[in-house]
PDB file of C-alpha atoms in Angstrom:
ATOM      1  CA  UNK A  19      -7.767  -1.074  15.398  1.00 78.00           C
ATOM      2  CA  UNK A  20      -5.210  -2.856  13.691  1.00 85.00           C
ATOM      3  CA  UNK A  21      -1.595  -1.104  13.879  1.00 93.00           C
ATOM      4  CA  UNK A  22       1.484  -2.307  12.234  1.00 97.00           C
ATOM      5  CA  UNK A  23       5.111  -1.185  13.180  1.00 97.00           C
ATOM      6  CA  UNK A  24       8.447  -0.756  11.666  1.00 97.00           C
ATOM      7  CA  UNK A  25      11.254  -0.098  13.985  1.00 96.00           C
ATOM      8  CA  UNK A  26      13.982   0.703  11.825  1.00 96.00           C
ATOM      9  CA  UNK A  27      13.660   3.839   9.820  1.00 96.00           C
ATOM     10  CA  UNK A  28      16.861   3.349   8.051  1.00 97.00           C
ATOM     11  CA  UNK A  29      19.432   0.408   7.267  1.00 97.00           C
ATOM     12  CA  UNK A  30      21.849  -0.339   4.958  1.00 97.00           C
ATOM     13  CA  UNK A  31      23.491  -3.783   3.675  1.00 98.00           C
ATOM     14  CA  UNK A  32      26.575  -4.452   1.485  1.00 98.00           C
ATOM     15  CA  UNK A  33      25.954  -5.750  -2.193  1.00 98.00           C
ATOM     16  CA  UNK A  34      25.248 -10.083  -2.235  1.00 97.00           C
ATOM     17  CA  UNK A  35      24.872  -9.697   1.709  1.00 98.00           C
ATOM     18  CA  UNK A  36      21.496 -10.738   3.584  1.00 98.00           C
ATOM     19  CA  UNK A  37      19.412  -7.849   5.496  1.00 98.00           C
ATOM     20  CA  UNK A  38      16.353  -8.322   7.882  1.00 98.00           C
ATOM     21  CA  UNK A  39      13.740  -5.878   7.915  1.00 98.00           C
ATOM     22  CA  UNK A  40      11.621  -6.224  11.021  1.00 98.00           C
ATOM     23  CA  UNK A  41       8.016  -5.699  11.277  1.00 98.00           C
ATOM     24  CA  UNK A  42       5.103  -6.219  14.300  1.00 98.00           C
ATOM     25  CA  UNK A  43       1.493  -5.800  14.278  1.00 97.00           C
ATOM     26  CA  UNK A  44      -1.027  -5.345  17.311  1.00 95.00           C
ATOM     27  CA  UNK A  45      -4.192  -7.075  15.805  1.00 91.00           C
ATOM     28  CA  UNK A  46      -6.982  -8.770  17.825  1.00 89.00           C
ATOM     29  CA  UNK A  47      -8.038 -10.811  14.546  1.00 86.00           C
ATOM     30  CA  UNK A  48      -7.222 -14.115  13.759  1.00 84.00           C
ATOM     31  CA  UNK A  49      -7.361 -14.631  10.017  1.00 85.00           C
ATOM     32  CA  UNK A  50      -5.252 -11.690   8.185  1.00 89.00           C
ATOM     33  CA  UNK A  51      -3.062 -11.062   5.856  1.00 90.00           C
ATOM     34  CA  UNK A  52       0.729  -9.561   6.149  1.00 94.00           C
ATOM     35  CA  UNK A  53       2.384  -8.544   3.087  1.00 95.00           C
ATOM     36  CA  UNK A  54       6.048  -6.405   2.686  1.00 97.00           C
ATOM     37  CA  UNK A  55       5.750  -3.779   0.039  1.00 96.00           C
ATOM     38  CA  UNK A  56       8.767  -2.596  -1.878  1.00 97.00           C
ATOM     39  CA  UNK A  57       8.270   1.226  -2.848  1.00 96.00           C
ATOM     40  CA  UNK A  58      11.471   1.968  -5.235  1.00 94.00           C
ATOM     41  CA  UNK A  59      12.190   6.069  -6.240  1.00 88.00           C
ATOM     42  CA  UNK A  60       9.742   5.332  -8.712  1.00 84.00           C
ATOM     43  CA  UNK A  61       7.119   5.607  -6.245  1.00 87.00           C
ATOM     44  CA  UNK A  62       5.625   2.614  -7.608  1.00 88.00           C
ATOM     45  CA  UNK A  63       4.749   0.088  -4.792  1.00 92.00           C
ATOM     46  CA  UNK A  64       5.772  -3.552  -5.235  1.00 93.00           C
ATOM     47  CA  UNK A  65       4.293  -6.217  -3.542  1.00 93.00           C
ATOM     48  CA  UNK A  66       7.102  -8.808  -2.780  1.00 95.00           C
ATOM     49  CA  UNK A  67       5.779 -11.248  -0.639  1.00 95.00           C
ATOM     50  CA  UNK A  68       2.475 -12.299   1.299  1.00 93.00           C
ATOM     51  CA  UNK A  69       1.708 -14.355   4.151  1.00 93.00           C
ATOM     52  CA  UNK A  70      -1.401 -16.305   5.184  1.00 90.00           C
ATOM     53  CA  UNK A  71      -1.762 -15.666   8.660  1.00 90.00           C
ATOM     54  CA  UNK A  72      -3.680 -19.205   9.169  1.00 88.00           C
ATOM     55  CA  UNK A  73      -0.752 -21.024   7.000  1.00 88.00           C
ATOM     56  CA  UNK A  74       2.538 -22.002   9.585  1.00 86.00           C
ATOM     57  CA  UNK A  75       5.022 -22.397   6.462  1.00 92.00           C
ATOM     58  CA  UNK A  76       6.615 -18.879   6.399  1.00 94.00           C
ATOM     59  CA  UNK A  77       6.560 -17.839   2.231  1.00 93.00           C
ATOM     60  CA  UNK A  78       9.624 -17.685   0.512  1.00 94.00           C
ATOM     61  CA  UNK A  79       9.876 -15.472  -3.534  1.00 93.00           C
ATOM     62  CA  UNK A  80      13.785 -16.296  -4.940  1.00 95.00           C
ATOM     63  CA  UNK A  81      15.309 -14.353  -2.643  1.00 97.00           C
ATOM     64  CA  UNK A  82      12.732 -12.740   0.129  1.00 98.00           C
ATOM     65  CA  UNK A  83      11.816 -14.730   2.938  1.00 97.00           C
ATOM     66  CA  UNK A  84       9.840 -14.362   5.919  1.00 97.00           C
ATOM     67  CA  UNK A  85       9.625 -14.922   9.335  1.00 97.00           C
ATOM     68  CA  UNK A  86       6.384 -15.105  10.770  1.00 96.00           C
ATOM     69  CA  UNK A  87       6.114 -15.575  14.293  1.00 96.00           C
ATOM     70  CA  UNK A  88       1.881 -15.379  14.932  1.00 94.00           C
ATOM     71  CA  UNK A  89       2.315 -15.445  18.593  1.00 94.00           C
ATOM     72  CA  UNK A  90       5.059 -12.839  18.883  1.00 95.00           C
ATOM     73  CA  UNK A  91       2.814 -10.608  16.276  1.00 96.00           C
ATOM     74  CA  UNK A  92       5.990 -10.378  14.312  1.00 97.00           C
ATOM     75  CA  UNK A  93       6.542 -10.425  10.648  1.00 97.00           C
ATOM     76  CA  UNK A  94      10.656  -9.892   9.385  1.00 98.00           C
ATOM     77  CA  UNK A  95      11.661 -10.387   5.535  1.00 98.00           C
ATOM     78  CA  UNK A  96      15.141 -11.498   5.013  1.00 98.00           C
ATOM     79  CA  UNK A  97      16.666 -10.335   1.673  1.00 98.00           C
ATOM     80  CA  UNK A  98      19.277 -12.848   0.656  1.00 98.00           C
ATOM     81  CA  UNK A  99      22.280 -11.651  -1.969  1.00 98.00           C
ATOM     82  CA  UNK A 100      21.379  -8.013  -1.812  1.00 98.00           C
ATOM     83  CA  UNK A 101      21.295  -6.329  -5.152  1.00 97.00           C
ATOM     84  CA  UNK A 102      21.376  -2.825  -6.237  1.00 97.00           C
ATOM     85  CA  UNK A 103      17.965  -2.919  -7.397  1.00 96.00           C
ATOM     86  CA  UNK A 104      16.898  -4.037  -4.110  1.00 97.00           C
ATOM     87  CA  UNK A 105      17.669  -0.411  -2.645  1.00 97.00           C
ATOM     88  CA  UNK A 106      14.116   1.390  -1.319  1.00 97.00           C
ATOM     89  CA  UNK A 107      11.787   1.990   0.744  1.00 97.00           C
ATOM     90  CA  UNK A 108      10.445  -1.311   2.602  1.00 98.00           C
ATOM     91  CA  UNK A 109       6.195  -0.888   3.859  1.00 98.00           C
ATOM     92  CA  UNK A 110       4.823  -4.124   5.971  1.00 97.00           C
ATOM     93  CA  UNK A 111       0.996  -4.360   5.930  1.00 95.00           C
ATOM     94  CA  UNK A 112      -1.364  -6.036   7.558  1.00 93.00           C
ATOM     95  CA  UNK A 113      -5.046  -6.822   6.062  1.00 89.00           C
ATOM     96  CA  UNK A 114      -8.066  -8.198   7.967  1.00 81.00           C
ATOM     97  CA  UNK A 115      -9.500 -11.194   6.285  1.00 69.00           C
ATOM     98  CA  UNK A 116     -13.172 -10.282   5.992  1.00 66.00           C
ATOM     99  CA  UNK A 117     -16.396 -10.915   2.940  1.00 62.00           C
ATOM    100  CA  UNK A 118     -15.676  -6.801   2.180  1.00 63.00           C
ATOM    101  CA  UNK A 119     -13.590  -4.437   2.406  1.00 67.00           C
ATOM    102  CA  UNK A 120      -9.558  -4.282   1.088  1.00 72.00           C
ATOM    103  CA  UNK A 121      -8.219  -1.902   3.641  1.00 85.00           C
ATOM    104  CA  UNK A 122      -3.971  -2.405   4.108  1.00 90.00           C
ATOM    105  CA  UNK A 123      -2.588  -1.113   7.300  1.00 93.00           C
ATOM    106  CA  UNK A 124       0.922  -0.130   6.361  1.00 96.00           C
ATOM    107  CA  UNK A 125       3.931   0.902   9.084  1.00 97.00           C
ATOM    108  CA  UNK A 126       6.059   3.905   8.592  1.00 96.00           C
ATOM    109  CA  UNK A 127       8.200   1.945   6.235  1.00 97.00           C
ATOM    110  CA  UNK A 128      12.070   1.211   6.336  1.00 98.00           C
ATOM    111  CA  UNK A 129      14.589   2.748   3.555  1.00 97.00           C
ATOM    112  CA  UNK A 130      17.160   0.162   2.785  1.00 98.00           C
ATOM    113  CA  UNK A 131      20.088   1.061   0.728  1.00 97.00           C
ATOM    114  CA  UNK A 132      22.247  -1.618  -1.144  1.00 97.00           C
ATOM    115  CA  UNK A 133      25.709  -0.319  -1.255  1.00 97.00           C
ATOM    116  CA  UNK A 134      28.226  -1.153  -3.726  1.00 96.00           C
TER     117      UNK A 134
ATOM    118  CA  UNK B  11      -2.195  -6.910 -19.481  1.00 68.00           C
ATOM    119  CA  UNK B  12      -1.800  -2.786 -18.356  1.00 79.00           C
ATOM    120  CA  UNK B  13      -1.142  -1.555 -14.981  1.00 92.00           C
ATOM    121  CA  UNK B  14      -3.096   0.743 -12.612  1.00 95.00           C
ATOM    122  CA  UNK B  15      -2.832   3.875 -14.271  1.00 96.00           C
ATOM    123  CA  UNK B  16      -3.299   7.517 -12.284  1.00 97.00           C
ATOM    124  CA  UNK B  17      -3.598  10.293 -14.247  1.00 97.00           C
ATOM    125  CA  UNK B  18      -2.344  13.245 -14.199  1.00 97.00           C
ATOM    126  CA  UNK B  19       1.213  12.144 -12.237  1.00 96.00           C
ATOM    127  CA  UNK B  20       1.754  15.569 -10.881  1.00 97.00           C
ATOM    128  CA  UNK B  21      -0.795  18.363 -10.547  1.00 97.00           C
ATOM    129  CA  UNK B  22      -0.292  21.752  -8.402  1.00 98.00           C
ATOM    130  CA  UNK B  23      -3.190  23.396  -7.152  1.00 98.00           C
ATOM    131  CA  UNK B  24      -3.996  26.702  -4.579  1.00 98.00           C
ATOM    132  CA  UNK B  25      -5.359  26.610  -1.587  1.00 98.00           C
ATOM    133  CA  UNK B  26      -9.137  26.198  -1.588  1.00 98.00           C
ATOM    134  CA  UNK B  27      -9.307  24.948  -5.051  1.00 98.00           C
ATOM    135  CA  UNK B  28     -10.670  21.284  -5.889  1.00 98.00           C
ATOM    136  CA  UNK B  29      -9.262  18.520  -7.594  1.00 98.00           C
ATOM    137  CA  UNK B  30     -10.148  15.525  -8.817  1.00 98.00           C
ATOM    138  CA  UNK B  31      -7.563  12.383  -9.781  1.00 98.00           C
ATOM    139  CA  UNK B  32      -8.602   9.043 -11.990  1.00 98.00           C
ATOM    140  CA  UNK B  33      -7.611   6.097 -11.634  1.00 98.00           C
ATOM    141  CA  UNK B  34      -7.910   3.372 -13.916  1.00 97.00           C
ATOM    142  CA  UNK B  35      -7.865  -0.359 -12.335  1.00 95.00           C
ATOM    143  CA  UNK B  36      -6.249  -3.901 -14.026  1.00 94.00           C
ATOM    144  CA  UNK B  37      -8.937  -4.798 -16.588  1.00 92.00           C
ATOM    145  CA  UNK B  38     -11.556  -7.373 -14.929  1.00 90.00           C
ATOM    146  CA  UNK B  39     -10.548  -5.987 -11.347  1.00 90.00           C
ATOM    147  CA  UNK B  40     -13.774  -4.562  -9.432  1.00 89.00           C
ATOM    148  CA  UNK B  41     -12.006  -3.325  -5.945  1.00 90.00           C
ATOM    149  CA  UNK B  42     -10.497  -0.051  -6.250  1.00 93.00           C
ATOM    150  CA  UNK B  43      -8.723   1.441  -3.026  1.00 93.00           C
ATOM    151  CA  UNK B  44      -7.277   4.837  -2.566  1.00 96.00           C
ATOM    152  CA  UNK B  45      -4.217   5.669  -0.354  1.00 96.00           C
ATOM    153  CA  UNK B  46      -2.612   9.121   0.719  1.00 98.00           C
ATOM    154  CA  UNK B  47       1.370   9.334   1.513  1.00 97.00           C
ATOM    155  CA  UNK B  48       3.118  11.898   3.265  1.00 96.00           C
ATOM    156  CA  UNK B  49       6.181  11.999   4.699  1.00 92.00           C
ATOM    157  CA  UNK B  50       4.810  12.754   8.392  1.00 89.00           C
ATOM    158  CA  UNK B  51       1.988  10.641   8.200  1.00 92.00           C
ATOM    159  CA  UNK B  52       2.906   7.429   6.092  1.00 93.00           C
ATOM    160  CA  UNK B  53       0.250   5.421   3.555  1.00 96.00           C
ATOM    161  CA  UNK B  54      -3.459   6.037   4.840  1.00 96.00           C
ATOM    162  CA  UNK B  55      -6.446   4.276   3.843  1.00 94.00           C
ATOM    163  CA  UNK B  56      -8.636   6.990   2.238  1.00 96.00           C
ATOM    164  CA  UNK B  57     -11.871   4.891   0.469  1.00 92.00           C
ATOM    165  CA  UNK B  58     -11.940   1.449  -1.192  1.00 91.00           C
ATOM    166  CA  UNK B  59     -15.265   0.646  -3.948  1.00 92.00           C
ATOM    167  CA  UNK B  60     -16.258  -2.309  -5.108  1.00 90.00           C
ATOM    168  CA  UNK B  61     -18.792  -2.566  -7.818  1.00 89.00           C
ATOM    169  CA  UNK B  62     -19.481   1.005  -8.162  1.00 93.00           C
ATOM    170  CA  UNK B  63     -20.398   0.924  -4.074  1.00 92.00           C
ATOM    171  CA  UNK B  64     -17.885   2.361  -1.500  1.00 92.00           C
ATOM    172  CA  UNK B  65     -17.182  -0.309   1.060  1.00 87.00           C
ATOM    173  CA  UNK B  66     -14.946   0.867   3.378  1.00 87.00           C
ATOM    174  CA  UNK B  67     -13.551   4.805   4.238  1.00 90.00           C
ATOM    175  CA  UNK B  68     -10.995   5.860   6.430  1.00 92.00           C
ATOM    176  CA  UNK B  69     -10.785   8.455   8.714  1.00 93.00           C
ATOM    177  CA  UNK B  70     -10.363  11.578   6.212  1.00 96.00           C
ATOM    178  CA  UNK B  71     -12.727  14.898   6.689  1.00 96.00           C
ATOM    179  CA  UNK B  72     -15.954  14.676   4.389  1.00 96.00           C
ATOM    180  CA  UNK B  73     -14.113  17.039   1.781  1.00 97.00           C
ATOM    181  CA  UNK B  74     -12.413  13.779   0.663  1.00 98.00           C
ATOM    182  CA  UNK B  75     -15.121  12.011  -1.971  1.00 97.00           C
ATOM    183  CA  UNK B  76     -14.981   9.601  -4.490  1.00 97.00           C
ATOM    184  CA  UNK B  77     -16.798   7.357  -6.840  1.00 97.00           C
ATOM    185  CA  UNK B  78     -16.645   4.433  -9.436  1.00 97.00           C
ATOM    186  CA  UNK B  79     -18.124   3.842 -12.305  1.00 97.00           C
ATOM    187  CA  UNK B  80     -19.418   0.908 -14.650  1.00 95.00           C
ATOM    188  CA  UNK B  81     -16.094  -0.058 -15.955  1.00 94.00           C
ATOM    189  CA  UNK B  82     -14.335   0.151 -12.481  1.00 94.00           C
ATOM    190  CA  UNK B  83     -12.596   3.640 -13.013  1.00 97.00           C
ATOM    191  CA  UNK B  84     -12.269   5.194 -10.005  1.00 97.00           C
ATOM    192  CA  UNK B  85     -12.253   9.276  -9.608  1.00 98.00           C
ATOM    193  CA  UNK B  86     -11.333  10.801  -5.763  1.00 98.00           C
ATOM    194  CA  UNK B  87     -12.235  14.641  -5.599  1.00 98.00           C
ATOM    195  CA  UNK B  88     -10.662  16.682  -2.507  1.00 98.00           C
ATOM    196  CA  UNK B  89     -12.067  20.204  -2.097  1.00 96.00           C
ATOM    197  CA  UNK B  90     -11.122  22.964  -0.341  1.00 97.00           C
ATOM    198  CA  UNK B  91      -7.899  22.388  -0.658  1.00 98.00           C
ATOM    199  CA  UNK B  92      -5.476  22.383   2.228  1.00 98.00           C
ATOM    200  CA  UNK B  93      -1.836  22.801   2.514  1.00 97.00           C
ATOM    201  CA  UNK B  94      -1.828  20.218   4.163  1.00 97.00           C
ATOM    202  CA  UNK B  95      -3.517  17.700   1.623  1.00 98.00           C
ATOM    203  CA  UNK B  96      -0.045  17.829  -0.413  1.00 98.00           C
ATOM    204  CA  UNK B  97       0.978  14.074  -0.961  1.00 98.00           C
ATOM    205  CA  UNK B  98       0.979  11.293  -3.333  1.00 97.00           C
ATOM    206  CA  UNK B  99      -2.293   9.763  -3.644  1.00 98.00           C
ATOM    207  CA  UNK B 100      -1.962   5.698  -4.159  1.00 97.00           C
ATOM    208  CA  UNK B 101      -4.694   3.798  -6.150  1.00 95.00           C
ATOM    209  CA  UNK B 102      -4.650   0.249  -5.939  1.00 93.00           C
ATOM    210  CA  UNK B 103      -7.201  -2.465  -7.742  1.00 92.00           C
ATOM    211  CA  UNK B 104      -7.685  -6.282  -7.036  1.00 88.00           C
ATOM    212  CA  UNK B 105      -9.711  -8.932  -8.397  1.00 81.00           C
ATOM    213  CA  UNK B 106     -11.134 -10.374  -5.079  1.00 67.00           C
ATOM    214  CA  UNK B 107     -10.036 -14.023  -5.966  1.00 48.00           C
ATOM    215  CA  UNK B 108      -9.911 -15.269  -2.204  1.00 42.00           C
ATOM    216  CA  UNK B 109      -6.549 -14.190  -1.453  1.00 53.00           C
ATOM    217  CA  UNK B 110      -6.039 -10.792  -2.854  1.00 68.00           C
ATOM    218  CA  UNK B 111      -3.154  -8.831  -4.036  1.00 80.00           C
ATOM    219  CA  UNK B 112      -3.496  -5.115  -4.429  1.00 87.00           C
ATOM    220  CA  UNK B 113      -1.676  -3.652  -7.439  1.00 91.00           C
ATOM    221  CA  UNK B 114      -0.727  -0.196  -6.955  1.00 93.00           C
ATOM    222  CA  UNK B 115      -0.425   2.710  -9.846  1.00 94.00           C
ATOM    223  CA  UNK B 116       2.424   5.058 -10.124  1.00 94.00           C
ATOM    224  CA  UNK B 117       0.421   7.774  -7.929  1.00 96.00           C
ATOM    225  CA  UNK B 118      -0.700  11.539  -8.551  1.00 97.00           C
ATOM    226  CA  UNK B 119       1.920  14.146  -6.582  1.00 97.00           C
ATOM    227  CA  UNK B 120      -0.603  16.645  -5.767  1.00 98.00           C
ATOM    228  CA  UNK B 121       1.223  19.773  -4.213  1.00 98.00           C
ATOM    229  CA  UNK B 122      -1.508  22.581  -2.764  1.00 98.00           C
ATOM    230  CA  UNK B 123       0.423  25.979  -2.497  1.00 97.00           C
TER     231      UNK B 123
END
């Protein structure tokens, strides 16, 4: 089974700063997916950015970046000039690439706050 | 084109009571997939349809259920309600183009007193 982890519960970053979320994933698959999901008060859940995991150019949206290290199982999104709007909750997933089946694995997410 | 739409957003029920939430997916989007959050546990894969067939179900007692019709609406009925099934239930919808992205609706805050 496919699990997907998200060691920092909590984190914080000063206005036009740059934060890195960090995200593994214990999967014995080789083609997948790995996406970060932003999940403002709202409750609404965002994607932000996706990742091929058979495609060695790490994705970039404006401002969200990636890391993806296949090897290390690691998957970090960089925020670059923090805004406000950029404060909530942070899910990675992970999603087996099979004919079927849509399952997301999510971790326990990360709550970033933007501060003034 | 409209969202994912859940209805009802919030919804209180007793224990032991059923309930049953809609969701309504992206028009021309067959895959429908249904997620619980709670604070303790995080986002869990309940069921996903496709075409009116359920593809895929996670690892939820048999009082969880669900179903989709024709036109890709999906319904999830829980009964027997538990305290412990309070959470906001996630539906999601995708087109299966190759490389999908799930879009998520607002949710349905169920709260079982």
């Amino acid at each position: 089974a496919q699990t997907v982890t998200q060691s920092q519960p909590e984190m914080s970053v000063q206005e036009a700063e740059t934060v890195t979320l960090s995200c593994t994933y214990d999967t014995s698959e080789s083609n997948y997916y790995l996406f970060w999901y932003k999940q403002p008060p709202s409750r609404q859940m965002i994607l932000v950015i996706r990742q091929e995991a058979y495609k060695q150019q790490n994705a970039t949206e404006n401002r969200f970046s990636v890391n993806f290290q296949k090897a290390a199982k690691s998957f970090s999104l960089k925020i670059s000039d923090s805004q406000l709007g950029d404060t909530a909750m942070y899910f990675c997933a992970f999603m087996k690439h099979q004919g079927g089946s849509e399952k997301l694995v999510f971790g326990k997410g990360t709550k970033l706050t933007v501060n003034p | 084109k409209a969202g994912v739409t859940q209805t009802p957003r919030y919804l209180i029920k007793t224990r032991g009571q059923q309930v049953t939430l809609s969701c309504s997916p992206i028009s021309g989007h067959r895959s429908v997939s249904w997620y619980q959050q709670t604070p303790g546990q995080g986002l869990q894969f309940l069921f996903e349809y496709f075409s009116e067939t359920q593809r895929n179900k996670g690892n939820f007692p048999g009082r969880f259920s669900g179903r989709q019709f024709s036109n890709s609406r999906s319904e999830m009925n829980v009964s027997t309600l538990e305290l412990g099934d309070s959470a906001l239930y996630l539906c999601a919808s995708s087109d299966r183009g190759g490389f999908t992205e799930a879009f998520f609706g607002q949710g349905t805050r169920l709260t079982v007193v």
